[in-house]
Amino acid sequence: MHEMSLMGGVFEVIERTLSQHEVKKVLQVKLKVGELTNAEPEALHMAFEAYSQDTVCEGAELIVERVPVLGYCSNCHYEFNIKTMIFLCPQCGNPKIEVIQGEELLIESLEVE
């Protein structure tokens, strides 16, 4: 379950961020998770619970926002949603597609008290 290692990285960022502020409790963590990370929201929630035990994040709400895969064609400059693992431009058939969205794992916000 690679979600545990992903959440380990998330908690490193959370701890680094919180060390710069006086925080009593984290109420909510909002993540943006690209579909190409292959991270399952349910597994992320389980990993979050495990990492948050005995920390200021314990009991916080985790919100996972899925980010669809978006491609860009270098030939015809068309932006499109990629729905399959076949990365071809639907407009011109070009196989040289740049993934411009869908690989991210970002902490969008932390709600704290």
PDB file of N, CA and C in Angstrom:
ATOM      1  N   MET A   1       0.856  -1.171   0.000  1.00  0.00           N
ATOM      2  CA  MET A   1       0.000   0.000   0.000  1.00  0.00           C
ATOM      3  C   MET A   1       0.906   1.240   0.000  1.00  0.00           C
ATOM      4  N   HIS A   2       1.080   1.830  -1.163  1.00  0.00           N
ATOM      5  CA  HIS A   2       1.966   2.982  -1.279  1.00  0.00           C
ATOM      6  C   HIS A   2       1.371   4.249  -0.683  1.00  0.00           C
ATOM      7  N   GLU A   3       0.112   4.208  -0.325  1.00  0.00           N
ATOM      8  CA  GLU A   3      -0.520   5.361   0.324  1.00  0.00           C
ATOM      9  C   GLU A   3       0.152   5.691   1.657  1.00  0.00           C
ATOM     10  N   MET A   4       0.691   4.683   2.334  1.00  0.00           N
ATOM     11  CA  MET A   4       1.399   4.938   3.601  1.00  0.00           C
ATOM     12  C   MET A   4       2.639   5.786   3.353  1.00  0.00           C
ATOM     13  N   SER A   5       3.395   5.470   2.322  1.00  0.00           N
ATOM     14  CA  SER A   5       4.594   6.273   2.050  1.00  0.00           C
ATOM     15  C   SER A   5       4.211   7.668   1.557  1.00  0.00           C
ATOM     16  N   LEU A   6       3.139   7.775   0.771  1.00  0.00           N
ATOM     17  CA  LEU A   6       2.665   9.094   0.344  1.00  0.00           C
ATOM     18  C   LEU A   6       2.253   9.926   1.555  1.00  0.00           C
ATOM     19  N   MET A   7       1.535   9.306   2.482  1.00  0.00           N
ATOM     20  CA  MET A   7       1.090  10.039   3.659  1.00  0.00           C
ATOM     21  C   MET A   7       2.268  10.394   4.557  1.00  0.00           C
ATOM     22  N   GLY A   8       3.306   9.572   4.551  1.00  0.00           N
ATOM     23  CA  GLY A   8       4.512   9.924   5.301  1.00  0.00           C
ATOM     24  C   GLY A   8       5.094  11.239   4.804  1.00  0.00           C
ATOM     25  N   GLY A   9       5.119  11.417   3.489  1.00  0.00           N
ATOM     26  CA  GLY A   9       5.588  12.675   2.907  1.00  0.00           C
ATOM     27  C   GLY A   9       4.675  13.837   3.244  1.00  0.00           C
ATOM     28  N   VAL A  10       3.381  13.586   3.243  1.00  0.00           N
ATOM     29  CA  VAL A  10       2.409  14.629   3.601  1.00  0.00           C
ATOM     30  C   VAL A  10       2.652  15.075   5.040  1.00  0.00           C
ATOM     31  N   PHE A  11       2.874  14.123   5.935  1.00  0.00           N
ATOM     32  CA  PHE A  11       3.083  14.480   7.333  1.00  0.00           C
ATOM     33  C   PHE A  11       4.412  15.195   7.559  1.00  0.00           C
ATOM     34  N   GLU A  12       5.417  14.905   6.761  1.00  0.00           N
ATOM     35  CA  GLU A  12       6.668  15.665   6.852  1.00  0.00           C
ATOM     36  C   GLU A  12       6.413  17.141   6.549  1.00  0.00           C
ATOM     37  N   VAL A  13       5.624  17.395   5.514  1.00  0.00           N
ATOM     38  CA  VAL A  13       5.298  18.780   5.145  1.00  0.00           C
ATOM     39  C   VAL A  13       4.433  19.427   6.223  1.00  0.00           C
ATOM     40  N   ILE A  14       3.456  18.691   6.737  1.00  0.00           N
ATOM     41  CA  ILE A  14       2.596  19.229   7.791  1.00  0.00           C
ATOM     42  C   ILE A  14       3.440  19.602   9.014  1.00  0.00           C
ATOM     43  N   GLU A  15       4.319  18.705   9.439  1.00  0.00           N
ATOM     44  CA  GLU A  15       5.145  18.967  10.620  1.00  0.00           C
ATOM     45  C   GLU A  15       6.060  20.165  10.400  1.00  0.00           C
ATOM     46  N   ARG A  16       6.646  20.262   9.225  1.00  0.00           N
ATOM     47  CA  ARG A  16       7.516  21.396   8.904  1.00  0.00           C
ATOM     48  C   ARG A  16       6.721  22.706   8.932  1.00  0.00           C
ATOM     49  N   THR A  17       5.520  22.673   8.375  1.00  0.00           N
ATOM     50  CA  THR A  17       4.664  23.862   8.338  1.00  0.00           C
ATOM     51  C   THR A  17       4.224  24.257   9.742  1.00  0.00           C
ATOM     52  N   LEU A  18       3.786  23.278  10.526  1.00  0.00           N
ATOM     53  CA  LEU A  18       3.287  23.572  11.865  1.00  0.00           C
ATOM     54  C   LEU A  18       4.397  24.036  12.804  1.00  0.00           C
ATOM     55  N   SER A  19       5.637  23.640  12.553  1.00  0.00           N
ATOM     56  CA  SER A  19       6.745  24.057  13.417  1.00  0.00           C
ATOM     57  C   SER A  19       6.993  25.559  13.335  1.00  0.00           C
ATOM     58  N   GLN A  20       6.476  26.194  12.306  1.00  0.00           N
ATOM     59  CA  GLN A  20       6.650  27.634  12.116  1.00  0.00           C
ATOM     60  C   GLN A  20       5.518  28.444  12.758  1.00  0.00           C
ATOM     61  N   HIS A  21       4.542  27.755  13.356  1.00  0.00           N
ATOM     62  CA  HIS A  21       3.373  28.422  13.924  1.00  0.00           C
ATOM     63  C   HIS A  21       3.006  27.755  15.249  1.00  0.00           C
ATOM     64  N   GLU A  22       2.300  28.484  16.070  1.00  0.00           N
ATOM     65  CA  GLU A  22       1.771  27.904  17.305  1.00  0.00           C
ATOM     66  C   GLU A  22       0.399  27.315  17.005  1.00  0.00           C
ATOM     67  N   VAL A  23       0.333  26.006  16.967  1.00  0.00           N
ATOM     68  CA  VAL A  23      -0.912  25.317  16.630  1.00  0.00           C
ATOM     69  C   VAL A  23      -1.255  24.350  17.749  1.00  0.00           C
ATOM     70  N   LYS A  24      -2.480  24.468  18.246  1.00  0.00           N
ATOM     71  CA  LYS A  24      -2.953  23.563  19.289  1.00  0.00           C
ATOM     72  C   LYS A  24      -3.509  22.283  18.681  1.00  0.00           C
ATOM     73  N   LYS A  25      -4.233  22.452  17.577  1.00  0.00           N
ATOM     74  CA  LYS A  25      -4.924  21.308  16.976  1.00  0.00           C
ATOM     75  C   LYS A  25      -5.159  21.564  15.493  1.00  0.00           C
ATOM     76  N   VAL A  26      -5.016  20.507  14.710  1.00  0.00           N
ATOM     77  CA  VAL A  26      -5.375  20.564  13.300  1.00  0.00           C
ATOM     78  C   VAL A  26      -6.796  20.030  13.184  1.00  0.00           C
ATOM     79  N   LEU A  27      -7.666  20.824  12.559  1.00  0.00           N
ATOM     80  CA  LEU A  27      -9.070  20.442  12.422  1.00  0.00           C
ATOM     81  C   LEU A  27      -9.356  19.772  11.084  1.00  0.00           C
ATOM     82  N   GLN A  28      -8.639  20.215  10.051  1.00  0.00           N
ATOM     83  CA  GLN A  28      -8.918  19.699   8.703  1.00  0.00           C
ATOM     84  C   GLN A  28      -7.665  19.789   7.843  1.00  0.00           C
ATOM     85  N   VAL A  29      -7.466  18.755   7.037  1.00  0.00           N
ATOM     86  CA  VAL A  29      -6.391  18.721   6.051  1.00  0.00           C
ATOM     87  C   VAL A  29      -7.047  18.434   4.707  1.00  0.00           C
ATOM     88  N   LYS A  30      -6.784  19.308   3.734  1.00  0.00           N
ATOM     89  CA  LYS A  30      -7.354  19.113   2.403  1.00  0.00           C
ATOM     90  C   LYS A  30      -6.217  18.813   1.432  1.00  0.00           C
ATOM     91  N   LEU A  31      -6.326  17.663   0.763  1.00  0.00           N
ATOM     92  CA  LEU A  31      -5.329  17.238  -0.210  1.00  0.00           C
ATOM     93  C   LEU A  31      -5.897  17.263  -1.618  1.00  0.00           C
ATOM     94  N   LYS A  32      -5.048  17.609  -2.582  1.00  0.00           N
ATOM     95  CA  LYS A  32      -5.369  17.436  -3.998  1.00  0.00           C
ATOM     96  C   LYS A  32      -4.512  16.274  -4.483  1.00  0.00           C
ATOM     97  N   VAL A  33      -5.179  15.242  -5.008  1.00  0.00           N
ATOM     98  CA  VAL A  33      -4.484  14.021  -5.386  1.00  0.00           C
ATOM     99  C   VAL A  33      -4.771  13.705  -6.846  1.00  0.00           C
ATOM    100  N   GLY A  34      -3.727  13.753  -7.659  1.00  0.00           N
ATOM    101  CA  GLY A  34      -3.861  13.445  -9.079  1.00  0.00           C
ATOM    102  C   GLY A  34      -4.153  11.972  -9.307  1.00  0.00           C
ATOM    103  N   GLU A  35      -4.957  11.691 -10.305  1.00  0.00           N
ATOM    104  CA  GLU A  35      -5.344  10.307 -10.596  1.00  0.00           C
ATOM    105  C   GLU A  35      -4.154   9.433 -10.976  1.00  0.00           C
ATOM    106  N   LEU A  36      -3.095  10.030 -11.534  1.00  0.00           N
ATOM    107  CA  LEU A  36      -1.931   9.231 -11.911  1.00  0.00           C
ATOM    108  C   LEU A  36      -1.086   8.807 -10.712  1.00  0.00           C
ATOM    109  N   THR A  37      -1.373   9.317  -9.524  1.00  0.00           N
ATOM    110  CA  THR A  37      -0.662   8.848  -8.335  1.00  0.00           C
ATOM    111  C   THR A  37      -1.118   7.445  -7.956  1.00  0.00           C
ATOM    112  N   ASN A  38      -2.258   7.023  -8.495  1.00  0.00           N
ATOM    113  CA  ASN A  38      -2.866   5.729  -8.176  1.00  0.00           C
ATOM    114  C   ASN A  38      -3.138   5.574  -6.683  1.00  0.00           C
ATOM    115  N   ALA A  39      -3.342   6.675  -5.996  1.00  0.00           N
ATOM    116  CA  ALA A  39      -3.654   6.643  -4.566  1.00  0.00           C
ATOM    117  C   ALA A  39      -5.161   6.538  -4.394  1.00  0.00           C
ATOM    118  N   GLU A  40      -5.574   5.570  -3.624  1.00  0.00           N
ATOM    119  CA  GLU A  40      -6.988   5.368  -3.350  1.00  0.00           C
ATOM    120  C   GLU A  40      -7.406   6.219  -2.145  1.00  0.00           C
ATOM    121  N   PRO A  41      -8.465   7.009  -2.278  1.00  0.00           N
ATOM    122  CA  PRO A  41      -8.902   7.863  -1.164  1.00  0.00           C
ATOM    123  C   PRO A  41      -9.119   7.104   0.143  1.00  0.00           C
ATOM    124  N   GLU A  42      -9.722   5.930   0.077  1.00  0.00           N
ATOM    125  CA  GLU A  42      -9.980   5.161   1.300  1.00  0.00           C
ATOM    126  C   GLU A  42      -8.663   4.758   1.977  1.00  0.00           C
ATOM    127  N   ALA A  43      -7.694   4.349   1.183  1.00  0.00           N
ATOM    128  CA  ALA A  43      -6.387   3.977   1.743  1.00  0.00           C
ATOM    129  C   ALA A  43      -5.666   5.205   2.294  1.00  0.00           C
ATOM    130  N   LEU A  44      -5.832   6.365   1.651  1.00  0.00           N
ATOM    131  CA  LEU A  44      -5.245   7.599   2.173  1.00  0.00           C
ATOM    132  C   LEU A  44      -5.844   7.950   3.528  1.00  0.00           C
ATOM    133  N   HIS A  45      -7.152   7.748   3.668  1.00  0.00           N
ATOM    134  CA  HIS A  45      -7.816   8.017   4.952  1.00  0.00           C
ATOM    135  C   HIS A  45      -7.265   7.094   6.051  1.00  0.00           C
ATOM    136  N   MET A  46      -7.064   5.825   5.716  1.00  0.00           N
ATOM    137  CA  MET A  46      -6.511   4.882   6.694  1.00  0.00           C
ATOM    138  C   MET A  46      -5.089   5.282   7.079  1.00  0.00           C
ATOM    139  N   ALA A  47      -4.282   5.665   6.097  1.00  0.00           N
ATOM    140  CA  ALA A  47      -2.909   6.083   6.362  1.00  0.00           C
ATOM    141  C   ALA A  47      -2.893   7.360   7.197  1.00  0.00           C
ATOM    142  N   PHE A  48      -3.812   8.279   6.908  1.00  0.00           N
ATOM    143  CA  PHE A  48      -3.905   9.523   7.675  1.00  0.00           C
ATOM    144  C   PHE A  48      -4.206   9.222   9.139  1.00  0.00           C
ATOM    145  N   GLU A  49      -5.154   8.325   9.373  1.00  0.00           N
ATOM    146  CA  GLU A  49      -5.490   7.954  10.754  1.00  0.00           C
ATOM    147  C   GLU A  49      -4.279   7.384  11.482  1.00  0.00           C
ATOM    148  N   ALA A  50      -3.520   6.528  10.798  1.00  0.00           N
ATOM    149  CA  ALA A  50      -2.346   5.915  11.418  1.00  0.00           C
ATOM    150  C   ALA A  50      -1.284   6.961  11.751  1.00  0.00           C
ATOM    151  N   TYR A  51      -1.000   7.853  10.814  1.00  0.00           N
ATOM    152  CA  TYR A  51       0.021   8.875  11.037  1.00  0.00           C
ATOM    153  C   TYR A  51      -0.409   9.930  12.044  1.00  0.00           C
ATOM    154  N   SER A  52      -1.701  10.185  12.144  1.00  0.00           N
ATOM    155  CA  SER A  52      -2.162  11.270  13.006  1.00  0.00           C
ATOM    156  C   SER A  52      -2.279  10.883  14.478  1.00  0.00           C
ATOM    157  N   GLN A  53      -2.212   9.591  14.777  1.00  0.00           N
ATOM    158  CA  GLN A  53      -2.346   9.163  16.173  1.00  0.00           C
ATOM    159  C   GLN A  53      -1.294   9.840  17.045  1.00  0.00           C
ATOM    160  N   ASP A  54      -1.755  10.351  18.180  1.00  0.00           N
ATOM    161  CA  ASP A  54      -0.893  11.003  19.174  1.00  0.00           C
ATOM    162  C   ASP A  54      -0.182  12.242  18.632  1.00  0.00           C
ATOM    163  N   THR A  55      -0.796  12.913  17.652  1.00  0.00           N
ATOM    164  CA  THR A  55      -0.266  14.170  17.126  1.00  0.00           C
ATOM    165  C   THR A  55      -1.366  15.223  17.186  1.00  0.00           C
ATOM    166  N   VAL A  56      -1.027  16.458  16.845  1.00  0.00           N
ATOM    167  CA  VAL A  56      -2.045  17.518  16.806  1.00  0.00           C
ATOM    168  C   VAL A  56      -3.044  17.288  15.673  1.00  0.00           C
ATOM    169  N   CYS A  57      -2.764  16.338  14.809  1.00  0.00           N
ATOM    170  CA  CYS A  57      -3.678  16.018  13.699  1.00  0.00           C
ATOM    171  C   CYS A  57      -4.703  14.946  14.070  1.00  0.00           C
ATOM    172  N   GLU A  58      -4.541  14.335  15.224  1.00  0.00           N
ATOM    173  CA  GLU A  58      -5.463  13.268  15.606  1.00  0.00           C
ATOM    174  C   GLU A  58      -6.889  13.802  15.666  1.00  0.00           C
ATOM    175  N   GLY A  59      -7.804  13.119  15.002  1.00  0.00           N
ATOM    176  CA  GLY A  59      -9.204  13.524  14.957  1.00  0.00           C
ATOM    177  C   GLY A  59      -9.531  14.533  13.871  1.00  0.00           C
ATOM    178  N   ALA A  60      -8.519  14.994  13.133  1.00  0.00           N
ATOM    179  CA  ALA A  60      -8.762  15.967  12.060  1.00  0.00           C
ATOM    180  C   ALA A  60      -9.491  15.296  10.902  1.00  0.00           C
ATOM    181  N   GLU A  61     -10.242  16.100  10.190  1.00  0.00           N
ATOM    182  CA  GLU A  61     -10.943  15.632   8.996  1.00  0.00           C
ATOM    183  C   GLU A  61      -9.978  15.685   7.810  1.00  0.00           C
ATOM    184  N   LEU A  62      -9.913  14.612   7.048  1.00  0.00           N
ATOM    185  CA  LEU A  62      -9.123  14.583   5.823  1.00  0.00           C
ATOM    186  C   LEU A  62     -10.076  14.674   4.647  1.00  0.00           C
ATOM    187  N   ILE A  63      -9.846  15.665   3.789  1.00  0.00           N
ATOM    188  CA  ILE A  63     -10.632  15.816   2.561  1.00  0.00           C
ATOM    189  C   ILE A  63      -9.695  15.545   1.395  1.00  0.00           C
ATOM    190  N   VAL A  64     -10.072  14.593   0.559  1.00  0.00           N
ATOM    191  CA  VAL A  64      -9.269  14.232  -0.602  1.00  0.00           C
ATOM    192  C   VAL A  64     -10.017  14.656  -1.861  1.00  0.00           C
ATOM    193  N   GLU A  65      -9.424  15.586  -2.597  1.00  0.00           N
ATOM    194  CA  GLU A  65     -10.003  16.031  -3.868  1.00  0.00           C
ATOM    195  C   GLU A  65      -9.216  15.375  -5.003  1.00  0.00           C
ATOM    196  N   ARG A  66      -9.905  14.576  -5.790  1.00  0.00           N
ATOM    197  CA  ARG A  66      -9.269  13.900  -6.929  1.00  0.00           C
ATOM    198  C   ARG A  66      -9.078  14.901  -8.064  1.00  0.00           C
ATOM    199  N   VAL A  67      -7.898  14.843  -8.700  1.00  0.00           N
ATOM    200  CA  VAL A  67      -7.582  15.736  -9.806  1.00  0.00           C
ATOM    201  C   VAL A  67      -7.462  14.887 -11.069  1.00  0.00           C
ATOM    202  N   PRO A  68      -8.294  15.158 -12.084  1.00  0.00           N
ATOM    203  CA  PRO A  68      -8.257  14.359 -13.310  1.00  0.00           C
ATOM    204  C   PRO A  68      -6.971  14.610 -14.101  1.00  0.00           C
ATOM    205  N   VAL A  69      -6.676  13.676 -14.983  1.00  0.00           N
ATOM    206  CA  VAL A  69      -5.489  13.779 -15.826  1.00  0.00           C
ATOM    207  C   VAL A  69      -5.822  14.679 -17.016  1.00  0.00           C
ATOM    208  N   LEU A  70      -4.986  15.688 -17.219  1.00  0.00           N
ATOM    209  CA  LEU A  70      -5.162  16.633 -18.305  1.00  0.00           C
ATOM    210  C   LEU A  70      -3.916  16.586 -19.180  1.00  0.00           C
ATOM    211  N   GLY A  71      -4.129  16.466 -20.482  1.00  0.00           N
ATOM    212  CA  GLY A  71      -3.015  16.412 -21.423  1.00  0.00           C
ATOM    213  C   GLY A  71      -2.976  17.622 -22.335  1.00  0.00           C
ATOM    214  N   TYR A  72      -1.792  17.848 -22.904  1.00  0.00           N
ATOM    215  CA  TYR A  72      -1.583  18.952 -23.842  1.00  0.00           C
ATOM    216  C   TYR A  72      -0.849  18.399 -25.055  1.00  0.00           C
ATOM    217  N   CYS A  73      -1.396  18.658 -26.235  1.00  0.00           N
ATOM    218  CA  CYS A  73      -0.800  18.194 -27.480  1.00  0.00           C
ATOM    219  C   CYS A  73       0.188  19.247 -27.987  1.00  0.00           C
ATOM    220  N   SER A  74       1.430  18.820 -28.182  1.00  0.00           N
ATOM    221  CA  SER A  74       2.451  19.747 -28.672  1.00  0.00           C
ATOM    222  C   SER A  74       2.286  20.055 -30.159  1.00  0.00           C
ATOM    223  N   ASN A  75       1.512  19.251 -30.847  1.00  0.00           N
ATOM    224  CA  ASN A  75       1.303  19.448 -32.287  1.00  0.00           C
ATOM    225  C   ASN A  75       0.205  20.477 -32.577  1.00  0.00           C
ATOM    226  N   CYS A  76      -1.006  20.236 -32.027  1.00  0.00           N
ATOM    227  CA  CYS A  76      -2.134  21.125 -32.342  1.00  0.00           C
ATOM    228  C   CYS A  76      -2.528  22.026 -31.168  1.00  0.00           C
ATOM    229  N   HIS A  77      -1.805  21.915 -30.047  1.00  0.00           N
ATOM    230  CA  HIS A  77      -2.001  22.770 -28.871  1.00  0.00           C
ATOM    231  C   HIS A  77      -3.373  22.591 -28.205  1.00  0.00           C
ATOM    232  N   TYR A  78      -3.900  21.385 -28.303  1.00  0.00           N
ATOM    233  CA  TYR A  78      -5.211  21.062 -27.732  1.00  0.00           C
ATOM    234  C   TYR A  78      -5.029  20.534 -26.312  1.00  0.00           C
ATOM    235  N   GLU A  79      -5.817  21.042 -25.359  1.00  0.00           N
ATOM    236  CA  GLU A  79      -5.851  20.537 -23.991  1.00  0.00           C
ATOM    237  C   GLU A  79      -7.071  19.637 -23.848  1.00  0.00           C
ATOM    238  N   PHE A  80      -6.879  18.496 -23.181  1.00  0.00           N
ATOM    239  CA  PHE A  80      -7.978  17.537 -23.084  1.00  0.00           C
ATOM    240  C   PHE A  80      -7.811  16.643 -21.863  1.00  0.00           C
ATOM    241  N   ASN A  81      -8.943  16.113 -21.391  1.00  0.00           N
ATOM    242  CA  ASN A  81      -8.933  15.131 -20.313  1.00  0.00           C
ATOM    243  C   ASN A  81      -8.489  13.795 -20.879  1.00  0.00           C
ATOM    244  N   ILE A  82      -7.589  13.142 -20.168  1.00  0.00           N
ATOM    245  CA  ILE A  82      -7.134  11.809 -20.554  1.00  0.00           C
ATOM    246  C   ILE A  82      -7.930  10.822 -19.711  1.00  0.00           C
ATOM    247  N   LYS A  83      -8.716  10.010 -20.372  1.00  0.00           N
ATOM    248  CA  LYS A  83      -9.596   9.091 -19.654  1.00  0.00           C
ATOM    249  C   LYS A  83      -9.096   7.647 -19.684  1.00  0.00           C
ATOM    250  N   THR A  84      -8.157   7.339 -20.576  1.00  0.00           N
ATOM    251  CA  THR A  84      -7.588   5.996 -20.662  1.00  0.00           C
ATOM    252  C   THR A  84      -6.065   6.118 -20.595  1.00  0.00           C
ATOM    253  N   MET A  85      -5.391   5.007 -20.568  1.00  0.00           N
ATOM    254  CA  MET A  85      -3.933   5.032 -20.533  1.00  0.00           C
ATOM    255  C   MET A  85      -3.332   5.154 -21.933  1.00  0.00           C
ATOM    256  N   ILE A  86      -4.152   5.433 -22.928  1.00  0.00           N
ATOM    257  CA  ILE A  86      -3.678   5.691 -24.283  1.00  0.00           C
ATOM    258  C   ILE A  86      -3.544   7.200 -24.429  1.00  0.00           C
ATOM    259  N   PHE A  87      -2.301   7.664 -24.433  1.00  0.00           N
ATOM    260  CA  PHE A  87      -2.035   9.095 -24.460  1.00  0.00           C
ATOM    261  C   PHE A  87      -1.857   9.564 -25.896  1.00  0.00           C
ATOM    262  N   LEU A  88      -2.964   9.700 -26.591  1.00  0.00           N
ATOM    263  CA  LEU A  88      -2.986  10.225 -27.959  1.00  0.00           C
ATOM    264  C   LEU A  88      -3.916  11.420 -27.994  1.00  0.00           C
ATOM    265  N   CYS A  89      -3.537  12.411 -28.767  1.00  0.00           N
ATOM    266  CA  CYS A  89      -4.408  13.578 -28.910  1.00  0.00           C
ATOM    267  C   CYS A  89      -5.684  13.152 -29.636  1.00  0.00           C
ATOM    268  N   PRO A  90      -6.840  13.429 -29.039  1.00  0.00           N
ATOM    269  CA  PRO A  90      -8.094  13.054 -29.680  1.00  0.00           C
ATOM    270  C   PRO A  90      -8.413  13.918 -30.895  1.00  0.00           C
ATOM    271  N   GLN A  91      -7.713  15.030 -31.020  1.00  0.00           N
ATOM    272  CA  GLN A  91      -7.986  15.939 -32.128  1.00  0.00           C
ATOM    273  C   GLN A  91      -7.140  15.611 -33.361  1.00  0.00           C
ATOM    274  N   CYS A  92      -5.833  15.340 -33.158  1.00  0.00           N
ATOM    275  CA  CYS A  92      -4.953  15.117 -34.319  1.00  0.00           C
ATOM    276  C   CYS A  92      -4.241  13.770 -34.301  1.00  0.00           C
ATOM    277  N   GLY A  93      -4.366  13.002 -33.198  1.00  0.00           N
ATOM    278  CA  GLY A  93      -3.745  11.685 -33.122  1.00  0.00           C
ATOM    279  C   GLY A  93      -2.274  11.687 -32.728  1.00  0.00           C
ATOM    280  N   ASN A  94      -1.733  12.840 -32.402  1.00  0.00           N
ATOM    281  CA  ASN A  94      -0.328  12.960 -32.029  1.00  0.00           C
ATOM    282  C   ASN A  94      -0.039  12.179 -30.744  1.00  0.00           C
ATOM    283  N   PRO A  95       1.034  11.349 -30.729  1.00  0.00           N
ATOM    284  CA  PRO A  95       1.375  10.615 -29.511  1.00  0.00           C
ATOM    285  C   PRO A  95       2.263  11.406 -28.543  1.00  0.00           C
ATOM    286  N   LYS A  96       2.713  12.573 -28.932  1.00  0.00           N
ATOM    287  CA  LYS A  96       3.591  13.373 -28.069  1.00  0.00           C
ATOM    288  C   LYS A  96       2.737  14.291 -27.193  1.00  0.00           C
ATOM    289  N   ILE A  97       2.282  13.722 -26.093  1.00  0.00           N
ATOM    290  CA  ILE A  97       1.373  14.407 -25.189  1.00  0.00           C
ATOM    291  C   ILE A  97       2.112  14.751 -23.899  1.00  0.00           C
ATOM    292  N   GLU A  98       1.921  15.967 -23.434  1.00  0.00           N
ATOM    293  CA  GLU A  98       2.478  16.382 -22.158  1.00  0.00           C
ATOM    294  C   GLU A  98       1.362  16.312 -21.117  1.00  0.00           C
ATOM    295  N   VAL A  99       1.636  15.634 -20.013  1.00  0.00           N
ATOM    296  CA  VAL A  99       0.676  15.589 -18.914  1.00  0.00           C
ATOM    297  C   VAL A  99       0.853  16.879 -18.122  1.00  0.00           C
ATOM    298  N   ILE A 100      -0.190  17.694 -18.069  1.00  0.00           N
ATOM    299  CA  ILE A 100      -0.098  18.989 -17.382  1.00  0.00           C
ATOM    300  C   ILE A 100      -0.865  19.004 -16.058  1.00  0.00           C
ATOM    301  N   GLN A 101      -1.576  17.925 -15.772  1.00  0.00           N
ATOM    302  CA  GLN A 101      -2.320  17.827 -14.518  1.00  0.00           C
ATOM    303  C   GLN A 101      -2.638  16.367 -14.267  1.00  0.00           C
ATOM    304  N   GLY A 102      -2.624  15.983 -13.000  1.00  0.00           N
ATOM    305  CA  GLY A 102      -3.029  14.626 -12.652  1.00  0.00           C
ATOM    306  C   GLY A 102      -1.948  13.819 -11.967  1.00  0.00           C
ATOM    307  N   GLU A 103      -0.751  14.396 -11.804  1.00  0.00           N
ATOM    308  CA  GLU A 103       0.347  13.706 -11.130  1.00  0.00           C
ATOM    309  C   GLU A 103       0.606  14.257  -9.730  1.00  0.00           C
ATOM    310  N   GLU A 104      -0.132  15.279  -9.338  1.00  0.00           N
ATOM    311  CA  GLU A 104       0.174  15.996  -8.107  1.00  0.00           C
ATOM    312  C   GLU A 104      -0.349  15.310  -6.849  1.00  0.00           C
ATOM    313  N   LEU A 105       0.333  15.613  -5.761  1.00  0.00           N
ATOM    314  CA  LEU A 105      -0.131  15.297  -4.418  1.00  0.00           C
ATOM    315  C   LEU A 105       0.211  16.527  -3.598  1.00  0.00           C
ATOM    316  N   LEU A 106      -0.794  17.373  -3.361  1.00  0.00           N
ATOM    317  CA  LEU A 106      -0.586  18.672  -2.736  1.00  0.00           C
ATOM    318  C   LEU A 106      -1.442  18.843  -1.499  1.00  0.00           C
ATOM    319  N   ILE A 107      -0.876  19.498  -0.511  1.00  0.00           N
ATOM    320  CA  ILE A 107      -1.678  19.930   0.629  1.00  0.00           C
ATOM    321  C   ILE A 107      -2.272  21.271   0.220  1.00  0.00           C
ATOM    322  N   GLU A 108      -3.556  21.280  -0.026  1.00  0.00           N
ATOM    323  CA  GLU A 108      -4.201  22.523  -0.446  1.00  0.00           C
ATOM    324  C   GLU A 108      -4.428  23.462   0.732  1.00  0.00           C
ATOM    325  N   SER A 109      -4.827  22.884   1.872  1.00  0.00           N
ATOM    326  CA  SER A 109      -5.058  23.749   3.035  1.00  0.00           C
ATOM    327  C   SER A 109      -5.008  22.937   4.324  1.00  0.00           C
ATOM    328  N   LEU A 110      -4.708  23.665   5.392  1.00  0.00           N
ATOM    329  CA  LEU A 110      -4.769  23.141   6.758  1.00  0.00           C
ATOM    330  C   LEU A 110      -5.654  24.084   7.557  1.00  0.00           C
ATOM    331  N   GLU A 111      -6.646  23.537   8.228  1.00  0.00           N
ATOM    332  CA  GLU A 111      -7.469  24.344   9.122  1.00  0.00           C
ATOM    333  C   GLU A 111      -7.029  24.001  10.540  1.00  0.00           C
ATOM    334  N   VAL A 112      -6.600  25.021  11.278  1.00  0.00           N
ATOM    335  CA  VAL A 112      -6.031  24.776  12.606  1.00  0.00           C
ATOM    336  C   VAL A 112      -6.665  25.712  13.646  1.00  0.00           C
ATOM    337  N   GLU A 113      -6.416  25.399  14.905  1.00  0.00           N
ATOM    338  CA  GLU A 113      -6.824  26.314  15.987  1.00  0.00           C
ATOM    339  C   GLU A 113      -5.632  26.572  16.874  1.00  0.00           C
TER     340      GLU A 113
END
